[in-house]
Short mmCIF file of C-alpha atoms in Angstrom, two decimals:
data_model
loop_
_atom_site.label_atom_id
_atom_site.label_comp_id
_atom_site.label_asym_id
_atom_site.label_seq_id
_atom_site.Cartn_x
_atom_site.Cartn_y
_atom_site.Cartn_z
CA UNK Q 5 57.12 -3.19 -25.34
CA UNK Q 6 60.47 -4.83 -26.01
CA UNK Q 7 62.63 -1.69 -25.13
CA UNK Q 8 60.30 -1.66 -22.01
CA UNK Q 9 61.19 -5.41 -21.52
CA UNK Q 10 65.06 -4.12 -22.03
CA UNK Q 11 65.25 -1.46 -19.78
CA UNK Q 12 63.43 -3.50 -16.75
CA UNK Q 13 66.46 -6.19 -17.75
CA UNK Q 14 69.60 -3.79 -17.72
CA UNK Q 15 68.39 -1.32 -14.62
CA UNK Q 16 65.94 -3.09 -12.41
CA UNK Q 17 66.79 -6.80 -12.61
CA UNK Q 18 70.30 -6.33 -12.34
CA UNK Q 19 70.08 -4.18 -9.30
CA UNK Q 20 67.76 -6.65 -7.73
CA UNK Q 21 69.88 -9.73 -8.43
CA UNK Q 22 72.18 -8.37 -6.58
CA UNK Q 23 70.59 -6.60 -3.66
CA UNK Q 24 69.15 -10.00 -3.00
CA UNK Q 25 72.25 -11.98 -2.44
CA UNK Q 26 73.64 -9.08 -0.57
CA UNK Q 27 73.56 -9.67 3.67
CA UNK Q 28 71.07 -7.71 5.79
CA UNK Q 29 74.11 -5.11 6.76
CA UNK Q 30 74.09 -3.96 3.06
CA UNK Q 31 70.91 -4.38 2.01
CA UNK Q 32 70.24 -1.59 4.49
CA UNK Q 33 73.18 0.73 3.54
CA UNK Q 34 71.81 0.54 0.08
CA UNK Q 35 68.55 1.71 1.30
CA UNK Q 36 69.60 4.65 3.06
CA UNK Q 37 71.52 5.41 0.23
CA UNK Q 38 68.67 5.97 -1.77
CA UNK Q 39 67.22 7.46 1.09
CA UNK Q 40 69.89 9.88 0.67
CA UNK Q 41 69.93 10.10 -3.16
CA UNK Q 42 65.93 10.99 -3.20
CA UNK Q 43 66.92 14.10 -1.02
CA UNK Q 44 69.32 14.87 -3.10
CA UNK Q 45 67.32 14.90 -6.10
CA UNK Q 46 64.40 17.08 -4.29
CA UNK Q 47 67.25 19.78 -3.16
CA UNK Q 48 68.34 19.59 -6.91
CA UNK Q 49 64.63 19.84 -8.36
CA UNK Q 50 64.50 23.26 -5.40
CA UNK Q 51 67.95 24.38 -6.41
CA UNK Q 52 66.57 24.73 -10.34
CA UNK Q 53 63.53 25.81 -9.03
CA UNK Q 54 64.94 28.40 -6.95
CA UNK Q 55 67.28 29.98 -9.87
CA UNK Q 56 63.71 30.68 -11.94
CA UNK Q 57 62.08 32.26 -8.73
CA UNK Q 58 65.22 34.21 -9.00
CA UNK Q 59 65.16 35.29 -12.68
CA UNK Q 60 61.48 36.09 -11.53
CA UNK Q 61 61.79 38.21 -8.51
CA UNK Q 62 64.49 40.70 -10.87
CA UNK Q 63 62.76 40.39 -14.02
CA UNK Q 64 58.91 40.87 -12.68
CA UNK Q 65 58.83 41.19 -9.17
CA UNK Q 66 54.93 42.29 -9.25
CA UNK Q 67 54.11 38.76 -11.06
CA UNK Q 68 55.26 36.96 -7.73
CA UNK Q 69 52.35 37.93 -5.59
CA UNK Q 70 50.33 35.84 -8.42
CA UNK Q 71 51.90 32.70 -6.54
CA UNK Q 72 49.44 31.48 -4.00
CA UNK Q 73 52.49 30.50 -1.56
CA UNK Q 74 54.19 33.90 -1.81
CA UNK Q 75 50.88 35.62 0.26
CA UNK Q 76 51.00 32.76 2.82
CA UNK Q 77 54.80 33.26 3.00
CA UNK Q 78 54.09 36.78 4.44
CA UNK Q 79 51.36 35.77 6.47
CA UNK Q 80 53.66 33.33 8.20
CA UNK Q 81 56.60 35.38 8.45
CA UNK Q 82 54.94 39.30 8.98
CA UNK Q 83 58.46 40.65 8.70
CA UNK Q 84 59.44 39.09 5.75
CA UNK Q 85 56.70 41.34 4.13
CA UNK Q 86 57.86 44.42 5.42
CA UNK Q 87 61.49 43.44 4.14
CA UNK Q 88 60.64 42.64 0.89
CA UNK Q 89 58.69 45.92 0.45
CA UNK Q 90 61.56 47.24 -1.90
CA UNK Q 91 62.37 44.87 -5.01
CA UNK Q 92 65.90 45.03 -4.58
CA UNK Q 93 65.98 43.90 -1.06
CA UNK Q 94 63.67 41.28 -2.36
CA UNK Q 95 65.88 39.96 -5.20
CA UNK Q 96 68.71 39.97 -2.49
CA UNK Q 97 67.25 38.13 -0.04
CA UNK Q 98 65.79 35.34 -3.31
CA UNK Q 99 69.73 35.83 -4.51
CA UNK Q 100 70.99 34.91 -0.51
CA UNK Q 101 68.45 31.60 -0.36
CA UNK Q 102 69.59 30.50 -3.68
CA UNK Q 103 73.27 31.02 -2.71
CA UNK Q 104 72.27 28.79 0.25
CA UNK Q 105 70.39 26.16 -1.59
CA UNK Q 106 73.42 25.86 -4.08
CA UNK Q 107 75.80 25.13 -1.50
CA UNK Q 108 73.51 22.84 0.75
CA UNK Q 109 72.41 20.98 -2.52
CA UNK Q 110 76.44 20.51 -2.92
CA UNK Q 111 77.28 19.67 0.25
CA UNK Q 112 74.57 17.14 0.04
CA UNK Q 113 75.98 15.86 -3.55
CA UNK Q 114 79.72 15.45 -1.75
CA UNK Q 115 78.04 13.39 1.22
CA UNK Q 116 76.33 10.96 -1.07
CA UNK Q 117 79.18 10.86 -3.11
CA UNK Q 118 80.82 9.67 -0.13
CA UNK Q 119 78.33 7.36 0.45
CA UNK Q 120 78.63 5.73 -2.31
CA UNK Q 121 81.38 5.72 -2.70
CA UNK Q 122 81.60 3.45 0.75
CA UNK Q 123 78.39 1.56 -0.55
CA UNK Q 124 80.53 0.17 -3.33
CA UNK Q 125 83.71 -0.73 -1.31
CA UNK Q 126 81.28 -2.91 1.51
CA UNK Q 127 79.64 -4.50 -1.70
CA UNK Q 128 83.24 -5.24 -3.66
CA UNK Q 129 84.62 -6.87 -0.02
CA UNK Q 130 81.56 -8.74 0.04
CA UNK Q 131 82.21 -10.15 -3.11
CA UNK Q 132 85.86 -10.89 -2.57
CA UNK Q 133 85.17 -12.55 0.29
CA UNK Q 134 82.02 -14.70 -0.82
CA UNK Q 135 83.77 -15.86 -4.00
CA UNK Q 136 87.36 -16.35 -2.01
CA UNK Q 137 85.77 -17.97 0.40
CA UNK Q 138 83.82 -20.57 -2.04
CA UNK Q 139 87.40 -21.28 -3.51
CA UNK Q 140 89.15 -21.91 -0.52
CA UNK Q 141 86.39 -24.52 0.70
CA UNK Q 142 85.75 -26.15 -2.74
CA UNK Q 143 87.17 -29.66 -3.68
CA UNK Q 144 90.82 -30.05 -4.00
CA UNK Q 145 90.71 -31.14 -7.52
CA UNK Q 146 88.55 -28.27 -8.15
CA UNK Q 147 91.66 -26.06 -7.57
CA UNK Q 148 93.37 -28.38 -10.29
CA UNK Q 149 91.03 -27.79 -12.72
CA UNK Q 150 91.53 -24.51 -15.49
CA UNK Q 151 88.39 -23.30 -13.94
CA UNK Q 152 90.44 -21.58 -10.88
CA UNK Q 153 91.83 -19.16 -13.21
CA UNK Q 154 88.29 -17.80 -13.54
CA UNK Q 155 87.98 -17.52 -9.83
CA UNK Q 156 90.61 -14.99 -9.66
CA UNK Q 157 89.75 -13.36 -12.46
CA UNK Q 158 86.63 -12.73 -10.88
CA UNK Q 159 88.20 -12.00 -7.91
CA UNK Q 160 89.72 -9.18 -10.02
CA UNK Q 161 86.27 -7.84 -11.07
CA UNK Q 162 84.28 -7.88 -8.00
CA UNK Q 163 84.91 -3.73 -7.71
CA UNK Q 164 83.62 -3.18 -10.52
CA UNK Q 165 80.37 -5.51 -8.98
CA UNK Q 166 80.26 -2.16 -6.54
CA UNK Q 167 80.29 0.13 -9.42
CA UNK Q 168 78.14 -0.77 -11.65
CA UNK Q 169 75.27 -1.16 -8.40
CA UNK Q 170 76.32 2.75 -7.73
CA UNK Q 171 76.00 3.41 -11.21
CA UNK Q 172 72.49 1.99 -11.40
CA UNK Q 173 71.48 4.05 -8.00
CA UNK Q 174 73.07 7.36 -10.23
CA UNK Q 175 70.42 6.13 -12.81
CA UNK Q 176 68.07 6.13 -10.60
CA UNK Q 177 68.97 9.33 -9.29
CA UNK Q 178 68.88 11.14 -12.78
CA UNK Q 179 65.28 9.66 -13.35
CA UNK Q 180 63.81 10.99 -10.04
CA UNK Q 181 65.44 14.33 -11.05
CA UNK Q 182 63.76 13.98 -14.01
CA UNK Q 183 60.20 13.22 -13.02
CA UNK Q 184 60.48 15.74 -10.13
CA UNK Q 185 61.29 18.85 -13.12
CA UNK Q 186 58.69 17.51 -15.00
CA UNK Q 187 55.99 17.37 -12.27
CA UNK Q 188 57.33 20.69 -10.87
CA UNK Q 189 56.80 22.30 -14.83
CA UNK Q 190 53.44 20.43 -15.19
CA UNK Q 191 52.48 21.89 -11.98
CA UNK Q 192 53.81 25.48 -12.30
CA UNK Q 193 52.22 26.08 -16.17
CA UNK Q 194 49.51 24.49 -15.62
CA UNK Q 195 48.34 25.49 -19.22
#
């Protein structure tokens, strides 16, 4: 229960101390972040998912039709039936939509990168400019006091403030990842 208690203190409380102070602007970049990081993580979960279909359809093509969403597949798509008649255009076209997924499930991984990477700069300005702003408008002979060295020297640490909220979304990330491998193994051996 303590390591519970520990995790909760290090990745959720943390986050939400400071998504709470952040303004509204933010607060909403931060959630369309995650927005973006959960589809990242189900194009990730597909991308894995897709390189097993693809050891499948080459290794034992005839154990795909025991899929219940292969037959409906066809039914959608008649020609898609009638293409993948011969298992080697049927490992080529599972080879092509893997090839695809990969680099979609990259491109996607350089955009929220990006993201991010912006997500962290807005939250390290805000932080400059909160805590400069508190120093400039505090009492004079709070600006004599030793304690102004500690305003710049946090002042000098607010990008890391940005970082370490990015590194707790990458957590995040991971552990959606995670859960979504696990569900998709608990769902596809059932046994």
């Amino acid at each position: 229960m303590l390591v519970l208690q520990k995790l909760r203190e290090k990745f959720i409380d943390d986050f939400l101390r400071v998504y709470a102070i952040m303004p509204i602007r933010i607060r909403r970049r931060i959630l369309v972040a995650f927005f973006y990081i959960v589809i990242l993580a189900g194009l990730e979960v597909l991308s894995i998912l897709s390189l097993s279909f693809l050891a499948l359809s080459i290794a034992a093509p005839e154990r795909l039709a025991e899929f219940s969403f292969i037959p409906r597949l066809f039914s959608l798509f008649p020609g898609l039936a009638v293409l993948c008649a011969d298992p080697r255009q049927f490992a080529l076209i599972a080879s092509s939509a893997v090839v695809v997924l990969t680099l979609t499930k990259n491109a996607m991984s350089a955009f929220v990168g990006l993201v991010a990477a912006r997500l962290g700069e807005a939250i390290s300005l805000f932080a400059g400019e909160t805590l400069f702003r508190h120093y400039l408008y505090s009492p004079y002979i709070d600006h004599l006091a030793g304690d102004s060295g500690a305003v710049f020297q946090a002042l000098s640490w607010r990008g890391q403030l940005g970082g370490m909220v990015i590194s707790i979304m990458m957590v995040y990330t991971y552990a959606v990842i995670s859960l979504g491998l696990f569900l998709a193994l608990v769902t596809a051996t059932p046994e």
